[in-house]
Structures are given as C-alpha cells and as structure tokens.
C-alpha cells in the first residue's frame, strides 16, 4: 500500500510532514483501489510527491460520511457553534500562513508574496462566513389572522465541491465558507494539478474540532472523482469553478442524476477599457495587474484591453515598459511577481495562443516566448492592433498574454466589450463619473471595476453573466446558493 504521508521541504518552511491520503471522516485513509498520482513542481518540472487518487468507491465512502454527519452531529450543532468552528479554523490558517503559502508556491508556482495574500484572503473569507452562521434568518409573513406563516432557510444537505488549480486554497474557502455556515456538509475535490495545500488545510479542519464527516477533502481526477461527485445520487448540490466546457458537463450530470442544485463559476474574457481622460499611470498599473496577476491564470483576467485612440500609442509604449518590469522567476523569491504556469499542458495551450496571435498578424509589443529553459515560465506578452475576430481576442487564454485594440467612442467600446460569450468581469478607466457609471451599467458582466482591477472581497458577490456561470459566490448572496427555503403554514385556533 502506498504511504499516506511524505516529508517535504521549501526554502521558507524547511522540512515538514504532509499527509497524502484522502481526508474522510477526519481520518487519513488510502484510496480503495490503491491508486496514486504524481504532483509536479511547475518551477522545476520535477515530481514533488504522489498523492492518493480517489475513484468512485472513495467518493461513495466520502459522501456516506458527509450524509451521516449531516443527519447527526452537524444537525445537532447550533448555528453559533458552526460559526465558532469556522472562526477557529480561520485562526489556525492564520497561524500556519507560511506553511500554507509555501505549499501553494511549491505546487502551483505562484509567488510567495501572492500566496500569502491568498491565504490572508482565506482567513478573511472563513471569518466572514463564520460571522454569518448565526444570522441566517427566515421571515414571518402575515397572510391571514387564523394562520401563522413563516419561512426557514434550511441547508441543502451534502454538497460536492470541485475546485480548480489557479487559487487552490482561496477557491476552497469560497466554497466551504458559505456551505458550512449554512449547515451543509461537504465533499471537496481539489484539482489534480494542485492537491497539496488542501491536504495541509485538512489537518487544521480536524484541529479546529469539526465533527468527523462534516468536511471531507479528496484528491483525484475530474473525469473520475469529479464525475462521480457530480452524478452522485446522494449529493444535493454541486459547486464548480473551472472551464466552461467542464461546467456544461457537470450541469448535464446533475440533470441526468438527481437534479442536484448547481452553481458554476466559469471562464471569462474580460474587457479592460481605458478612455483618453484616464490617469494613464494608474490605468497602466491596473491593466498590468489585471492581466498578469497570478500569471494570467485568473478567471476574471482583464485579457481584452481597449484603449481610446487619443492615447493609444502613448499607452502601448508606457505599458511595454511596465510589463517588462514584472519580475518573472523563482516563486520563493520575495521580489518575484510572476512564477511559472501551472502545468506543461497550460504552458502548451498558452504558447499555442501566442503562435495564433502572431500567425493572425497581431503586433508583438513585448514577450511572445518562454522565459528561461526550465519550468513552465512564459514572458509577459503584449499583442497590439488585435482585431476583434482574432482568436486571442475571443478565447480565454488563461496566461500572461494581453490583447490590445483601439476604439473611437463610448458606444463603440460598449459594443466591443459585450462582444463575447463570457460576462465575468470588466473595467473602466476614466476621470469622468458619467462615463464611468454609464459604461459600467451597459457592460454585461458580473463585476465592473472603475479605475482599478481585481479588487475582490469576500463581502462582495462574484460570478458571471452569460457563459461565465450560474449563481454567485461570496457575500450574503452565496448563502442563498446553499439553502432551500421552507415555507411553513400553521392553522391557528386548534389544540395541538
Ligand atoms: P477544468 O475545468 O478541466 O478543471 C477544473 C476542475 O474540474 C478540476 O478539479 C478538474 O479535476 C475538474 N473536472 C475536470 N473534468 C471534470 C468532469 N468531467 N467532471 C467533474 N469535474 C471535472 O480546467 P483545466 O483543464 O484544468 O483548465 C482548462 C481551462 O479552463 C483553462 O485554460 C482555463 O481557460 C479554464 N479554467 C478556468 C478557471 C476559472 O477559475 N474559471 C480555473 C481553471 C481553469
């Protein structure tokens, strides 16, 4: 039988032990079929370790554990106590910030400073939903004098949660926070590219005192464990973040099985619009952060940049200088801004788009090649003079590749901005309040930033219009995606 733990080392933490089994019922167990898979360090292309791979049988066991907890211990836990557990977990995450951030840098390749930012946001998210746990209220509705009507928001039951590799711990917190606060139990499957930080997190779940079975965390492949979760007859909801193609598959599986509830947070091709009157230095910083943050592996990346004709040439020249200043390299160096892409597959996909941009005749302003000769590093890349019908303007690249085009006026840029199957995010840079509000209102996107980019917060709902998803995560709105309303009507005046 494969070992269920491994000794790992990072420059920040030194050596530490990591459990590599499946976390079910607060225990580390091996996968039933004994399978494991290798986890690759994207900076070196070397194997970090192997982890246990959940298959259908393991999903059944995890779901049964979650169901039992839902019907027993978790049902008997008061909302206040649920909040205390989430707060305790947040405290433990905060205490272990360096360990968790280092594992994220090792496994995902994001820079250690960004990874610490992610873990800080995990703490905020868990505390936020811990705060909500005992504030989830129904209504009394006055309909008739001889009746009492009230509503109860009740938990859905067992939630299957499938997360991507771009923000492994942060996506985990967005998923489990509202689910656990509202009294659900969870089986969460991490992305096969980045299972490690969630394994370290699972130890903290146990330490925080959650009853066994409330939160189960499994490593495994999408087409095996992910498919088993989304088609499971005893899973009441599936929440997914990832590609639009897989989102469609999950929705079909939910429909074909037990019509479980579905929330989806999918892809994007978000427009980032810069008007002539914008503060150009601030706009360049926002455009730079909008596309290159997390190596472009962000669902809301500002990957389509539209610059008004009066400042176009000046903007491109200044943005080139700014993008070339982004420090690309070893994620464990404090000054690094951009690490490697997550995998060989992602690297190849992105380089395919770079080639397509060149072949279709867009102008390479900077970058356009790999960085170094080892690891999945790509130079921050800017394409200018990109036509609206080019592949790099239409499809989600999910890498450090920015496509820029020129526009004349407000109406034209609204049309261009909305010319996408996606509608996750958008941004407007201008000093004119009327332009800012008018354009924000007209853009079909779940989030619009004005004079900034990527300003996400656990209190602010996030999600997509059009093919970018269904439902909202974060904020109070996420709670509704984890509860069912029950209406109770009582006839008064009778002896019970
Ligand atoms: P993906 O959608 O295949 O994977 C995301 C998650 O879904 C992983 O946990 C994976 O195991 C799981 N999954 C895959 N197939 C499944 C299935 N049939 N049933 C259930 N779960 C399944 O994403 P990817 O292949 O890693 O990346 C491909 C593209 O997706 C990227 O280039 C990017 O465009 C997009 N993406 C978007 C996000 C986002 O945050 N919206 C995140 C990751 C990837």
Coordinates of C-alpha atoms and ligand atoms in Angstrom, one line a residue:
X1 CA 0.0 0.0 0.0
X2 CA 1.3 3.5 -0.8
X3 CA 2.3 5.7 2.1
X4 CA -0.2 8.2 3.4
X5 CA 2.3 10.8 4.2
X6 CA 5.5 12.4 2.8
X7 CA 8.4 14.6 4.0
X8 CA 8.6 17.8 2.0
X9 CA 10.8 20.9 2.2
X10 CA 10.6 24.5 1.0
X11 CA 13.0 27.4 1.3
X12 CA 10.5 29.2 3.7
X13 CA 9.5 26.3 5.9
X14 CA 12.3 23.8 6.0
X15 CA 11.1 20.2 6.3
X16 CA 7.5 19.3 7.2
X17 CA 5.3 16.2 7.0
X18 CA 2.3 16.2 4.6
X19 CA -0.5 13.7 4.7
X20 CA -1.2 12.4 1.2
X21 CA -4.2 10.1 1.8
X22 CA -7.9 11.0 1.4
X23 CA -9.3 13.1 4.2
X24 CA -12.6 11.4 5.1
X25 CA -14.3 11.4 8.5
X26 CA -11.4 13.4 9.9
X27 CA -9.1 10.5 9.1
X28 CA -6.3 10.0 6.6
X29 CA -7.2 6.9 4.5
X30 CA -5.7 5.3 1.5
X31 CA -7.7 5.2 -1.8
X32 CA -9.7 2.0 -2.0
X33 CA -8.2 0.9 -5.3
X34 CA -4.7 1.9 -4.1
X35 CA -4.1 4.3 -6.9
X36 CA -1.9 7.4 -6.6
X37 CA -0.8 10.1 -8.9
X38 CA 2.3 12.4 -9.1
X39 CA 2.3 16.1 -8.4
X40 CA 4.7 18.2 -10.4
X41 CA 6.6 21.3 -9.3
X42 CA 5.9 23.7 -12.2
X43 CA 9.1 25.7 -11.5
X44 CA 11.4 22.7 -11.9
X45 CA 9.2 20.2 -13.8
X46 CA 10.2 17.6 -11.1
X47 CA 7.9 15.4 -9.1
X48 CA 7.1 16.7 -5.7
X49 CA 5.4 13.6 -4.3
X50 CA 2.5 11.3 -5.0
X51 CA -1.0 11.6 -3.5
X52 CA -3.8 9.1 -3.2
X53 CA -6.3 9.1 -6.1
X54 CA -10.0 8.9 -5.2
X55 CA -12.1 6.8 -7.5
X56 CA -15.9 6.2 -7.5
X57 CA -15.7 3.9 -4.4
X58 CA -13.9 6.6 -2.4
X59 CA -16.4 9.2 -3.5
X60 CA -19.2 6.9 -2.2
X61 CA -17.4 6.5 1.1
X62 CA -16.9 10.3 1.5
X63 CA -20.5 11.0 0.5
X64 CA -21.7 8.5 3.1
X65 CA -19.6 10.1 5.8
X66 CA -20.9 13.6 4.8
X67 CA -24.5 12.3 4.8
X68 CA -24.1 10.7 8.3
X69 CA -22.7 13.9 9.7
X70 CA -25.4 16.0 8.1
X71 CA -28.1 13.8 9.7
X72 CA -26.4 13.6 13.1
X73 CA -23.6 15.7 14.6
X74 CA -23.8 18.6 12.3
X75 CA -27.6 18.8 12.5
X76 CA -27.3 18.9 16.3
X77 CA -24.7 21.7 16.2
X78 CA -26.1 25.2 16.8
X79 CA -25.5 27.9 14.2
X80 CA -23.4 29.8 16.8
X81 CA -21.2 26.7 17.2
X82 CA -20.8 26.4 13.5
X83 CA -19.6 30.0 13.5
X84 CA -17.1 29.2 16.2
X85 CA -15.7 26.3 14.3
X86 CA -15.2 28.4 11.2
X87 CA -13.5 31.1 13.3
X88 CA -11.2 28.6 14.9
X89 CA -10.3 27.2 11.5
X90 CA -9.5 30.8 10.3
X91 CA -7.3 31.3 13.4
X92 CA -5.4 28.1 12.6
X93 CA -5.0 29.1 8.9
X94 CA -3.6 32.4 10.0
X95 CA -1.2 30.7 12.4
X96 CA 0.0 28.5 9.6
X97 CA 0.2 31.1 6.9
X98 CA 3.9 30.5 5.9
X99 CA 3.4 26.7 5.6
X100 CA 0.2 27.0 3.5
X101 CA 1.6 29.8 1.3
X102 CA 4.8 27.8 0.8
X103 CA 2.9 24.7 -0.3
X104 CA 0.9 26.9 -2.7
X105 CA 4.2 28.3 -4.2
X106 CA 5.7 24.8 -4.5
X107 CA 2.7 23.2 -6.1
X108 CA 1.0 26.0 -8.1
X109 CA 4.1 28.1 -8.8
X110 CA 2.6 31.4 -7.6
X111 CA 5.0 33.8 -5.9
X112 CA 5.3 33.5 -2.1
X113 CA 4.0 37.1 -1.6
X114 CA 0.9 36.4 -3.7
X115 CA 0.4 33.1 -2.0
X116 CA 0.5 34.9 1.4
X117 CA -2.1 37.2 0.0
X118 CA -4.3 34.3 -1.0
X119 CA -4.0 32.7 2.5
X120 CA -4.8 36.0 4.1
X121 CA -8.0 36.2 2.0
X122 CA -8.8 32.6 3.1
X123 CA -8.7 33.8 6.7
X124 CA -11.0 36.7 5.9
X125 CA -13.4 34.5 4.0
X126 CA -13.7 31.9 6.7
X127 CA -14.2 34.6 9.4
X128 CA -16.8 36.4 7.2
X129 CA -18.9 33.2 6.8
X130 CA -18.3 32.3 10.5
X131 CA -19.9 35.6 11.3
X132 CA -22.9 34.7 9.1
X133 CA -23.6 31.3 10.7
X134 CA -26.0 32.6 13.4
X135 CA -27.5 35.4 11.3
X136 CA -29.3 33.3 8.7
X137 CA -33.0 34.2 9.3
X138 CA -36.4 33.4 7.8
X139 CA -39.4 35.6 7.8
X140 CA -42.9 35.6 9.2
X141 CA -45.4 36.6 6.6
X142 CA -48.8 38.0 7.6
X143 CA -51.4 36.4 5.3
X144 CA -54.5 35.6 7.5
X145 CA -55.5 36.2 11.2
X146 CA -56.1 32.5 11.8
X147 CA -52.8 31.4 10.4
X148 CA -49.1 31.7 11.1
X149 CA -46.8 31.6 8.1
X150 CA -43.0 31.6 8.3
X151 CA -40.1 30.6 6.2
X152 CA -36.9 28.7 7.2
X153 CA -33.7 28.7 5.1
X154 CA -32.6 25.1 5.5
X155 CA -29.3 23.6 4.4
X156 CA -29.3 21.6 1.2
X157 CA -27.5 18.6 2.6
X158 CA -24.4 17.1 1.2
X159 CA -22.5 19.4 -1.2
X160 CA -20.0 18.2 -3.8
X161 CA -17.4 21.0 -4.5
X162 CA -15.0 20.8 -7.4
X163 CA -12.2 23.4 -7.5
X164 CA -9.5 24.5 -10.0
X165 CA -5.8 24.9 -9.7
X166 CA -5.4 28.6 -10.1
X167 CA -6.2 29.6 -6.5
X168 CA -6.3 26.2 -4.7
X169 CA -6.9 27.4 -1.1
X170 CA -8.8 30.5 -1.9
X171 CA -11.3 28.6 -4.1
X172 CA -11.6 26.0 -1.3
X173 CA -12.5 28.8 1.2
X174 CA -15.1 30.4 -1.2
X175 CA -16.7 27.0 -1.4
X176 CA -16.7 25.7 2.1
X177 CA -17.3 29.0 3.9
X178 CA -21.0 29.5 2.9
X179 CA -21.7 25.7 2.7
X180 CA -20.6 25.0 6.3
X181 CA -22.0 28.3 7.7
X182 CA -25.5 27.3 6.5
X183 CA -25.3 23.8 7.9
X184 CA -24.4 21.7 4.9
X185 CA -21.7 19.0 4.9
X186 CA -19.1 18.8 2.1
X187 CA -17.0 16.5 -0.1
X188 CA -14.5 18.7 -1.8
X189 CA -12.3 17.5 -4.7
X190 CA -9.2 19.5 -5.4
X191 CA -7.7 20.0 -8.8
X192 CA -5.3 17.2 -9.8
X193 CA -2.6 19.7 -10.6
X194 CA -2.6 21.3 -7.1
X195 CA -3.9 19.0 -4.4
X196 CA -1.2 19.7 -1.7
X197 CA -2.3 22.9 0.1
X198 CA -5.7 21.5 0.8
X199 CA -4.1 18.4 2.4
X200 CA -2.3 20.6 4.9
X201 CA -5.5 22.6 5.4
X202 CA -7.4 19.3 6.2
X203 CA -5.2 18.8 9.3
X204 CA -6.4 22.1 10.5
X205 CA -10.1 21.1 10.0
X206 CA -9.6 18.3 12.4
X207 CA -7.6 20.5 14.9
X208 CA -10.4 23.1 14.8
X209 CA -12.7 20.4 16.1
X210 CA -15.2 20.0 13.3
X211 CA -17.1 16.7 13.8
X212 CA -16.0 13.8 11.5
X213 CA -17.6 13.8 8.1
X214 CA -18.5 17.5 8.0
X215 CA -15.7 18.4 5.6
X216 CA -14.1 15.7 3.5
X217 CA -11.3 16.5 1.1
X218 CA -10.2 14.2 -1.7
X219 CA -7.6 14.3 -4.4
X220 CA -8.5 12.9 -7.8
X221 CA -9.1 13.4 -11.4
X222 CA -12.1 15.3 -12.8
X223 CA -13.3 12.7 -15.2
X224 CA -13.2 10.1 -12.4
X225 CA -13.8 11.6 -8.9
X226 CA -15.3 14.8 -10.2
X227 CA -17.7 13.0 -12.5
X228 CA -18.7 10.6 -9.6
X229 CA -19.5 13.6 -7.4
X230 CA -21.5 15.5 -10.0
X231 CA -23.6 12.4 -10.9
X232 CA -23.9 11.1 -7.4
X233 CA -27.5 10.3 -6.3
X234 CA -26.9 11.3 -2.7
X235 CA -25.2 14.6 -3.4
X236 CA -27.7 17.5 -3.1
X237 CA -25.6 20.2 -4.7
X238 CA -22.5 20.6 -6.9
X239 CA -20.5 23.8 -6.9
X240 CA -17.8 24.1 -9.5
X241 CA -15.2 26.5 -10.6
X242 CA -13.2 25.8 -13.8
X243 CA -13.6 25.7 -17.5
X244 CA -16.9 26.4 -19.3
X245 CA -16.6 23.1 -21.1
X246 CA -16.5 21.1 -17.8
X247 CA -19.2 23.3 -16.4
X248 CA -21.6 22.2 -19.1
X249 CA -20.6 18.5 -18.4
X250 CA -21.3 19.0 -14.7
X251 CA -24.7 20.5 -15.4
X252 CA -25.6 17.6 -17.7
X253 CA -24.5 15.1 -15.0
X254 CA -26.6 16.9 -12.4
X255 CA -29.6 16.9 -14.6
X256 CA -29.2 13.2 -15.6
X257 CA -28.8 12.1 -12.0
X258 CA -30.9 13.6 -9.2
X259 CA -31.3 17.2 -10.4
X260 CA -28.9 18.4 -7.7
X261 CA -28.6 22.1 -7.4
X262 CA -25.7 23.6 -9.5
X263 CA -23.6 26.7 -9.2
X264 CA -20.9 27.4 -11.7
X265 CA -18.1 29.9 -11.8
X266 CA -16.6 29.6 -15.3
X267 CA -14.3 31.3 -17.7
X268 CA -14.0 34.9 -18.9
X269 CA -12.6 37.2 -21.5
X270 CA -12.9 40.4 -19.6
X271 CA -12.7 43.8 -21.3
X272 CA -10.5 46.4 -19.6
X273 CA -11.3 49.8 -21.1
X274 CA -9.1 52.9 -21.0
X275 CA -10.5 56.3 -22.0
X276 CA -8.5 59.3 -23.2
X277 CA -9.1 61.1 -20.0
X278 CA -7.9 58.3 -17.6
X279 CA -5.0 58.8 -15.2
X280 CA -2.6 57.0 -17.6
X281 CA -0.1 55.8 -15.0
X282 CA -2.8 54.4 -12.7
X283 CA -4.5 52.8 -15.7
X284 CA -1.3 51.1 -16.8
X285 CA -0.8 49.7 -13.3
X286 CA -4.4 48.4 -13.3
X287 CA -4.1 46.9 -16.8
X288 CA -0.8 45.3 -15.8
X289 CA -2.2 43.9 -12.6
X290 CA -5.5 42.9 -14.4
X291 CA -3.7 40.6 -16.9
X292 CA -0.5 39.5 -15.2
X293 CA -1.8 38.8 -11.7
X294 CA -1.5 35.1 -11.0
X295 CA 0.4 34.7 -14.3
X296 CA -2.9 35.4 -16.2
X297 CA -4.4 32.3 -14.7
X298 CA -7.4 34.2 -13.3
X299 CA -11.0 33.7 -14.5
X300 CA -11.6 37.5 -14.3
X301 CA -8.3 38.5 -16.0
X302 CA -8.5 41.7 -18.0
X303 CA -7.3 40.0 -21.1
X304 CA -9.0 42.3 -23.7
X305 CA -7.7 45.8 -23.4
X306 CA -9.4 48.6 -25.4
X307 CA -7.6 51.9 -25.4
X308 CA -9.1 55.1 -26.8
X309 CA -7.4 56.4 -29.9
X310 CA -6.2 59.7 -28.4
X311 CA -3.8 57.9 -26.0
X312 CA -3.3 54.6 -27.8
X313 CA 0.4 55.0 -28.9
X314 CA 1.4 56.6 -25.6
X315 CA -0.3 53.9 -23.7
X316 CA 1.3 51.0 -25.6
X317 CA 4.8 52.5 -25.2
X318 CA 4.4 53.0 -21.4
X319 CA 2.7 49.6 -20.8
X320 CA 5.6 47.9 -22.6
X321 CA 8.0 49.4 -20.1
X322 CA 5.7 48.5 -17.2
X323 CA 5.2 44.8 -18.3
X324 CA 8.9 44.3 -18.8
X325 CA 9.5 45.4 -15.2
X326 CA 7.4 42.4 -13.9
X327 CA 9.9 40.1 -12.2
X328 CA 9.5 36.6 -13.6
X329 CA 11.2 33.6 -11.9
X330 CA 11.6 31.6 -8.7
X331 CA 8.3 31.9 -6.8
X332 CA 10.2 31.6 -3.4
X333 CA 12.0 35.0 -4.0
X334 CA 10.2 37.8 -2.3
X335 CA 10.6 40.1 -5.3
X336 CA 9.0 37.7 -7.8
X337 CA 5.8 38.8 -9.3
X338 CA 5.2 36.1 -11.9
X339 CA 6.1 32.4 -11.4
X340 CA 5.6 29.5 -13.8
X341 CA 2.3 28.5 -15.4
X342 CA 0.8 25.6 -13.6
X343 CA 1.5 22.7 -15.9
X344 CA 3.0 21.6 -19.2
X345 CA -0.5 21.4 -20.7
X346 CA -1.3 25.0 -19.7
X347 CA 2.1 26.1 -21.0
X348 CA 1.5 24.4 -24.3
X349 CA -2.0 25.9 -24.6
X350 CA -0.8 29.4 -24.0
X351 CA 2.1 29.1 -26.4
X352 CA -0.4 27.9 -28.9
X353 CA -2.4 31.1 -28.5
X354 CA 0.9 33.2 -28.8
X355 CA 1.5 31.5 -32.1
X356 CA -2.1 32.1 -33.2
X357 CA -1.7 35.8 -32.4
X358 CA 1.5 36.0 -34.5
X359 CA 0.0 34.0 -37.3
X360 CA -3.1 36.2 -37.5
X361 CA -1.0 39.3 -37.7
X362 CA -1.2 41.0 -34.3
X363 CA 1.8 43.1 -33.3
X364 CA 4.0 41.6 -30.6
X365 CA 4.9 44.6 -28.4
X366 CA 6.8 42.6 -25.9
X367 CA 7.3 38.9 -24.9
X368 CA 5.9 36.2 -27.0
X369 CA 8.3 33.4 -25.9
X370 CA 9.1 31.2 -23.0
X371 CA 11.2 32.6 -20.1
X372 CA 14.3 30.6 -19.3
X373 CA 14.8 26.9 -20.3
X374 CA 13.4 25.0 -17.3
X375 CA 9.9 25.3 -15.7
X376 CA 6.7 26.5 -17.3
X377 CA 7.6 30.2 -17.4
X378 CA 6.3 32.5 -20.1
X379 CA 7.3 36.1 -20.7
X380 CA 4.7 38.7 -20.0
X381 CA 3.3 39.2 -23.5
X382 CA 1.5 42.1 -25.2
X383 CA -0.2 42.0 -28.5
X384 CA -1.3 45.3 -30.0
X385 CA -3.5 46.1 -33.0
X386 CA -5.6 43.0 -32.3
X387 CA -8.7 42.6 -34.4
X388 CA -12.0 41.7 -32.7
X389 CA -12.3 38.4 -34.7
X390 CA -8.8 37.1 -33.8
X391 CA -8.6 34.0 -31.7
X392 CA -6.6 35.9 -29.0
X393 CA -9.4 38.5 -28.6
X394 CA -12.2 35.9 -28.5
X395 CA -10.9 32.9 -26.5
X396 CA -9.8 32.6 -22.9
X397 CA -6.0 32.1 -22.9
X398 CA -5.5 31.8 -19.1
X399 CA -1.9 33.0 -19.4
X400 CA 0.2 36.2 -19.3
X401 CA -1.0 37.3 -22.7
X402 CA -2.7 40.7 -23.2
X403 CA -4.6 41.6 -26.4
X404 CA -5.0 45.3 -27.1
X405 CA -7.2 47.2 -29.6
X406 CA -8.0 50.8 -30.3
X407 CA -11.5 52.3 -30.0
X408 CA -13.1 55.7 -31.0
X409 CA -16.0 56.4 -28.7
X410 CA -18.2 55.2 -25.8
X411 CA -20.8 53.4 -27.9
X412 CA -18.3 51.5 -30.0
X413 CA -16.4 50.3 -26.9
X414 CA -19.6 49.1 -25.1
X415 CA -20.3 47.0 -28.2
X416 CA -16.8 45.6 -28.3
X417 CA -16.8 45.0 -24.6
X418 CA -20.0 43.0 -24.8
X419 CA -19.0 41.1 -27.9
X420 CA -18.1 37.9 -26.0
X421 CA -19.8 34.7 -24.9
X422 CA -18.5 35.5 -21.4
X423 CA -19.5 38.1 -18.9
X424 CA -17.5 37.6 -15.8
X425 CA -15.8 41.0 -15.2
X426 CA -14.9 44.3 -16.9
X427 CA -13.2 47.6 -16.0
X428 CA -13.4 51.2 -17.0
X429 CA -10.7 53.8 -16.6
X430 CA -11.8 57.4 -16.8
X431 CA -11.9 60.6 -14.7
X432 CA -15.5 61.3 -15.9
X433 CA -18.0 60.0 -13.4
X434 CA -20.8 60.0 -16.0
X435 CA -18.8 57.9 -18.4
X436 CA -17.8 55.5 -15.6
X437 CA -21.3 54.9 -14.5
X438 CA -22.9 54.8 -18.0
X439 CA -20.3 52.3 -19.3
X440 CA -20.5 50.2 -16.0
X441 CA -24.3 49.9 -16.4
X442 CA -24.1 48.9 -20.0
X443 CA -21.5 46.2 -19.7
X444 CA -22.9 42.7 -19.3
X445 CA -20.6 41.5 -16.6
X446 CA -20.9 40.2 -13.0
X447 CA -18.3 42.6 -11.7
X448 CA -17.2 46.0 -13.1
X449 CA -14.2 47.8 -11.7
X450 CA -13.7 51.5 -12.1
X451 CA -10.1 52.9 -12.1
X452 CA -8.9 49.6 -10.5
X453 CA -8.8 45.9 -11.3
X454 CA -9.0 42.5 -9.5
X455 CA -10.4 44.2 -6.4
X456 CA -12.2 41.2 -4.9
X457 CA -13.5 40.9 -1.4
X458 CA -15.3 38.1 0.5
X459 CA -18.2 40.5 1.3
X460 CA -18.8 41.4 -2.4
X461 CA -20.7 38.8 -4.6
X462 CA -18.7 37.4 -7.5
X463 CA -19.9 35.5 -10.5
X464 CA -20.8 35.6 -14.2
X465 CA -23.3 36.8 -16.7
X466 CA -23.8 34.7 -19.9
X467 CA -21.5 31.6 -20.2
X468 CA -19.4 32.7 -17.3
X469 CA -21.5 30.9 -14.8
X470 CA -24.6 30.4 -12.7
X471 CA -25.1 31.8 -9.2
X472 CA -22.9 34.0 -7.1
X473 CA -20.1 33.2 -4.7
X474 CA -19.0 35.4 -1.8
X475 CA -21.1 38.0 0.1
X476 CA -24.5 37.4 1.5
X477 CA -25.7 36.2 -1.9
X478 CA -23.7 33.0 -1.6
X479 CA -25.7 31.9 1.4
X480 CA -28.8 31.6 -0.8
X481 CA -26.9 29.2 -3.0
X482 CA -26.5 26.8 -0.1
X483 CA -30.0 26.9 1.4
X484 CA -33.5 25.8 0.5
X485 CA -36.5 27.9 1.5
X486 CA -39.1 26.0 3.5
X487 CA -42.5 27.8 3.9
X488 CA -44.5 26.7 7.0
X489 CA -48.2 27.4 7.2
X490 CA -49.9 26.8 10.6
X491 CA -53.6 26.9 11.2
X492 CA -54.2 28.5 14.5
X493 CA -57.0 28.1 17.0
X494 CA -56.9 24.3 17.3
X495 CA -55.5 22.4 20.2
X496 CA -52.4 20.7 19.0
Ligands
LIG1 P1 -11.0 22.0 -15.8 O1 -12.3 22.8 -15.9 O2 -10.8 20.8 -16.6 O3 -10.7 21.6 -14.3 C1 -11.3 22.3 -13.1 C2 -11.8 21.2 -12.1 O4 -12.8 20.4 -12.7 C3 -10.7 20.3 -11.7 O5 -10.9 19.9 -10.3 C4 -10.9 19.0 -12.5 O6 -10.5 17.8 -11.9 C5 -12.4 19.1 -12.6 N1 -13.0 18.3 -13.7 C6 -12.5 18.1 -15.0 N2 -13.3 17.4 -15.7 C7 -14.4 17.1 -15.0 C8 -15.6 16.3 -15.2 N3 -15.8 15.7 -16.3 N4 -16.5 16.2 -14.2 C9 -16.2 16.8 -13.0 N5 -15.1 17.5 -12.7 C10 -14.2 17.7 -13.7 O7 -9.9 23.0 -16.1 P2 -8.4 22.7 -16.8 O8 -8.5 21.7 -17.8 O9 -7.5 22.5 -15.6 O10 -8.1 24.1 -17.4 C11 -8.6 24.3 -18.7 C12 -9.1 25.7 -18.9 O11 -10.1 26.0 -18.0 C13 -8.0 26.8 -18.6 O12 -7.2 27.0 -19.7 C14 -8.9 28.0 -18.3 O13 -9.3 28.6 -19.5 C15 -10.1 27.4 -17.7 N6 -10.1 27.4 -16.2 C16 -10.8 28.4 -15.6 C17 -10.8 28.5 -14.2 C18 -11.6 29.5 -13.5 O14 -11.2 30.0 -12.4 N7 -12.8 29.9 -14.0 C19 -9.9 27.7 -13.4 C20 -9.2 26.8 -14.1 C21 -9.2 26.6 -15.5

